[in-house]
Amino acid sequence: MTEVKRNMKTAPQEERETIISYDRQTETWHIYTDEPKHARKYEKYVTHPQRKGYNSAGQLIMLEGDIDGGTVSIRKNISEQRRKQMSEFQKERHRSINKMLLFSNRASQDLSEITQPN
């Protein structure tokens, strides 16, 4: 059952908070927020909220409940230039790892040839 509060006052900006926590035993994510922007953003992911708060204009300003689907991700917005830089970095990293593995495999083969009796 959802507890609905009407005519709530919006919390001052310095006191607003959003808390997202994970319960490993039940494998559920829980959210509490009195930040209106976050309440509106996450409302669609909480189908059975425990509490909702609305201001005098009828806008959602507070939300508490379990996030359905159990998926929470926070993605940073990055520019196309930064995305390309990261892609090139990962490609170069992948190449260097493959070189190390190739060298490691060759070294193992060389050692096995030396240590195995004829």
PDB file of C-alpha atoms in Angstrom:
ATOM      1  CA  MET A   1       0.000   0.000   0.000  1.00  0.00           C
ATOM      2  CA  THR A   2       1.398   3.347  -1.028  1.00  0.00           C
ATOM      3  CA  GLU A   3       1.419   6.157   1.488  1.00  0.00           C
ATOM      4  CA  VAL A   4       0.669   9.353  -0.459  1.00  0.00           C
ATOM      5  CA  LYS A   5       1.444  12.738   1.057  1.00  0.00           C
ATOM      6  CA  ARG A   6      -0.075  15.829  -0.544  1.00  0.00           C
ATOM      7  CA  ASN A   7       0.871  19.489  -0.186  1.00  0.00           C
ATOM      8  CA  MET A   8       4.390  18.618   0.961  1.00  0.00           C
ATOM      9  CA  LYS A   9       6.987  21.342   0.981  1.00  0.00           C
ATOM     10  CA  THR A  10      10.034  20.713  -1.156  1.00  0.00           C
ATOM     11  CA  ALA A  11      13.155  20.211   0.966  1.00  0.00           C
ATOM     12  CA  PRO A  12      15.794  22.967   0.793  1.00  0.00           C
ATOM     13  CA  GLN A  13      18.460  22.194  -1.820  1.00  0.00           C
ATOM     14  CA  GLU A  14      21.221  21.663   0.738  1.00  0.00           C
ATOM     15  CA  GLU A  15      19.113  19.045   2.560  1.00  0.00           C
ATOM     16  CA  ARG A  16      17.919  16.999  -0.427  1.00  0.00           C
ATOM     17  CA  GLU A  17      19.229  13.479  -0.788  1.00  0.00           C
ATOM     18  CA  THR A  18      18.916  10.397  -2.946  1.00  0.00           C
ATOM     19  CA  ILE A  19      19.811   7.047  -1.410  1.00  0.00           C
ATOM     20  CA  ILE A  20      19.944   3.906  -3.539  1.00  0.00           C
ATOM     21  CA  SER A  21      20.853   0.746  -1.624  1.00  0.00           C
ATOM     22  CA  TYR A  22      21.110  -2.949  -2.472  1.00  0.00           C
ATOM     23  CA  ASP A  23      19.927  -5.820  -0.264  1.00  0.00           C
ATOM     24  CA  ARG A  24      21.903  -8.926  -1.199  1.00  0.00           C
ATOM     25  CA  GLN A  25      19.543 -11.332   0.612  1.00  0.00           C
ATOM     26  CA  THR A  26      16.460 -10.247  -1.319  1.00  0.00           C
ATOM     27  CA  GLU A  27      18.459  -9.095  -4.366  1.00  0.00           C
ATOM     28  CA  THR A  28      16.523  -5.852  -4.556  1.00  0.00           C
ATOM     29  CA  TRP A  29      17.491  -2.224  -4.997  1.00  0.00           C
ATOM     30  CA  HIS A  30      15.750   0.310  -2.758  1.00  0.00           C
ATOM     31  CA  ILE A  31      15.476   4.038  -3.405  1.00  0.00           C
ATOM     32  CA  TYR A  32      14.585   6.994  -1.234  1.00  0.00           C
ATOM     33  CA  THR A  33      14.750  10.475  -2.685  1.00  0.00           C
ATOM     34  CA  ASP A  34      13.399  13.883  -1.827  1.00  0.00           C
ATOM     35  CA  GLU A  35      15.100  15.415  -4.864  1.00  0.00           C
ATOM     36  CA  PRO A  36      12.190  16.146  -7.250  1.00  0.00           C
ATOM     37  CA  LYS A  37      14.290  15.571 -10.388  1.00  0.00           C
ATOM     38  CA  HIS A  38      15.351  12.102  -9.190  1.00  0.00           C
ATOM     39  CA  ALA A  39      11.838  11.227  -7.976  1.00  0.00           C
ATOM     40  CA  ARG A  40      10.441  11.900 -11.452  1.00  0.00           C
ATOM     41  CA  LYS A  41      13.308  10.028 -13.126  1.00  0.00           C
ATOM     42  CA  TYR A  42      12.962   6.842 -11.031  1.00  0.00           C
ATOM     43  CA  GLU A  43       9.160   6.817 -10.669  1.00  0.00           C
ATOM     44  CA  LYS A  44       8.760   4.601 -13.747  1.00  0.00           C
ATOM     45  CA  TYR A  45      11.095   1.966 -12.233  1.00  0.00           C
ATOM     46  CA  VAL A  46       9.184   1.697  -8.928  1.00  0.00           C
ATOM     47  CA  THR A  47       5.821   0.019  -9.608  1.00  0.00           C
ATOM     48  CA  HIS A  48       4.852  -0.519  -5.944  1.00  0.00           C
ATOM     49  CA  PRO A  49       6.186   2.523  -4.063  1.00  0.00           C
ATOM     50  CA  GLN A  50       6.037   2.633  -0.278  1.00  0.00           C
ATOM     51  CA  ARG A  51       5.749   6.433  -0.123  1.00  0.00           C
ATOM     52  CA  LYS A  52       5.149   9.256  -2.570  1.00  0.00           C
ATOM     53  CA  GLY A  53       5.046  12.960  -1.856  1.00  0.00           C
ATOM     54  CA  TYR A  54       3.523  15.718  -3.955  1.00  0.00           C
ATOM     55  CA  ASN A  55       3.784  19.486  -3.633  1.00  0.00           C
ATOM     56  CA  SER A  56       0.781  21.846  -3.727  1.00  0.00           C
ATOM     57  CA  ALA A  57       1.002  21.973  -7.550  1.00  0.00           C
ATOM     58  CA  GLY A  58       0.615  18.173  -7.717  1.00  0.00           C
ATOM     59  CA  GLN A  59       4.221  17.523  -8.798  1.00  0.00           C
ATOM     60  CA  LEU A  60       6.061  14.477  -7.470  1.00  0.00           C
ATOM     61  CA  ILE A  61       8.796  15.614  -5.075  1.00  0.00           C
ATOM     62  CA  MET A  62       9.502  12.508  -2.933  1.00  0.00           C
ATOM     63  CA  LEU A  63       9.647   8.787  -3.679  1.00  0.00           C
ATOM     64  CA  GLU A  64      10.504   5.645  -1.721  1.00  0.00           C
ATOM     65  CA  GLY A  65      10.288   2.015  -2.827  1.00  0.00           C
ATOM     66  CA  ASP A  66      11.978  -0.952  -4.473  1.00  0.00           C
ATOM     67  CA  ILE A  67      13.314  -0.627  -7.997  1.00  0.00           C
ATOM     68  CA  ASP A  68      11.804  -3.273 -10.271  1.00  0.00           C
ATOM     69  CA  GLY A  69      14.051  -5.432 -12.426  1.00  0.00           C
ATOM     70  CA  GLY A  70      16.966  -5.082 -10.067  1.00  0.00           C
ATOM     71  CA  THR A  71      19.086  -3.074 -12.467  1.00  0.00           C
ATOM     72  CA  VAL A  72      20.669   0.208 -11.504  1.00  0.00           C
ATOM     73  CA  SER A  73      23.203   1.915 -13.686  1.00  0.00           C
ATOM     74  CA  ILE A  74      24.618   5.380 -13.716  1.00  0.00           C
ATOM     75  CA  ARG A  75      26.078   6.465 -16.999  1.00  0.00           C
ATOM     76  CA  LYS A  76      28.170   9.549 -17.543  1.00  0.00           C
ATOM     77  CA  ASN A  77      27.512  11.633 -20.612  1.00  0.00           C
ATOM     78  CA  ILE A  78      30.741  11.798 -22.585  1.00  0.00           C
ATOM     79  CA  SER A  79      31.596  13.656 -25.752  1.00  0.00           C
ATOM     80  CA  GLU A  80      32.223  11.865 -29.033  1.00  0.00           C
ATOM     81  CA  GLN A  81      35.876  12.970 -28.870  1.00  0.00           C
ATOM     82  CA  ARG A  82      36.317  11.455 -25.391  1.00  0.00           C
ATOM     83  CA  ARG A  83      34.549   8.259 -26.544  1.00  0.00           C
ATOM     84  CA  LYS A  84      37.078   7.924 -29.409  1.00  0.00           C
ATOM     85  CA  GLN A  85      39.992   8.512 -27.022  1.00  0.00           C
ATOM     86  CA  MET A  86      38.724   5.794 -24.699  1.00  0.00           C
ATOM     87  CA  SER A  87      38.181   3.430 -27.629  1.00  0.00           C
ATOM     88  CA  GLU A  88      41.749   3.939 -28.888  1.00  0.00           C
ATOM     89  CA  PHE A  89      43.097   3.455 -25.365  1.00  0.00           C
ATOM     90  CA  GLN A  90      41.226   0.138 -25.012  1.00  0.00           C
ATOM     91  CA  LYS A  91      42.373  -1.048 -28.458  1.00  0.00           C
ATOM     92  CA  GLU A  92      46.002  -0.305 -27.588  1.00  0.00           C
ATOM     93  CA  ARG A  93      45.603  -1.989 -24.199  1.00  0.00           C
ATOM     94  CA  HIS A  94      44.112  -5.066 -25.891  1.00  0.00           C
ATOM     95  CA  ARG A  95      47.041  -5.194 -28.353  1.00  0.00           C
ATOM     96  CA  SER A  96      49.635  -4.971 -25.568  1.00  0.00           C
ATOM     97  CA  ILE A  97      47.901  -7.708 -23.551  1.00  0.00           C
ATOM     98  CA  ASN A  98      47.841  -9.974 -26.602  1.00  0.00           C
ATOM     99  CA  LYS A  99      51.559  -9.332 -27.181  1.00  0.00           C
ATOM    100  CA  MET A 100      52.318 -10.275 -23.576  1.00  0.00           C
ATOM    101  CA  LEU A 101      50.260 -13.458 -23.876  1.00  0.00           C
ATOM    102  CA  LEU A 102      51.988 -14.361 -27.122  1.00  0.00           C
ATOM    103  CA  PHE A 103      55.407 -13.779 -25.541  1.00  0.00           C
ATOM    104  CA  SER A 104      54.380 -15.743 -22.446  1.00  0.00           C
ATOM    105  CA  ASN A 105      53.207 -18.702 -24.554  1.00  0.00           C
ATOM    106  CA  ARG A 106      56.449 -18.711 -26.553  1.00  0.00           C
ATOM    107  CA  ALA A 107      58.520 -18.561 -23.377  1.00  0.00           C
ATOM    108  CA  SER A 108      56.580 -21.516 -21.955  1.00  0.00           C
ATOM    109  CA  GLN A 109      57.172 -23.507 -25.130  1.00  0.00           C
ATOM    110  CA  ASP A 110      60.888 -22.700 -25.077  1.00  0.00           C
ATOM    111  CA  LEU A 111      61.148 -23.793 -21.429  1.00  0.00           C
ATOM    112  CA  SER A 112      59.286 -27.025 -22.087  1.00  0.00           C
ATOM    113  CA  GLU A 113      61.675 -27.842 -24.943  1.00  0.00           C
ATOM    114  CA  ILE A 114      64.661 -27.282 -22.662  1.00  0.00           C
ATOM    115  CA  THR A 115      63.291 -29.237 -19.690  1.00  0.00           C
ATOM    116  CA  GLN A 116      61.867 -32.237 -21.550  1.00  0.00           C
ATOM    117  CA  PRO A 117      64.334 -35.112 -22.044  1.00  0.00           C
ATOM    118  CA  ASN A 118      64.832 -36.438 -25.589  1.00  0.00           C
TER     119      ASN A 118
END
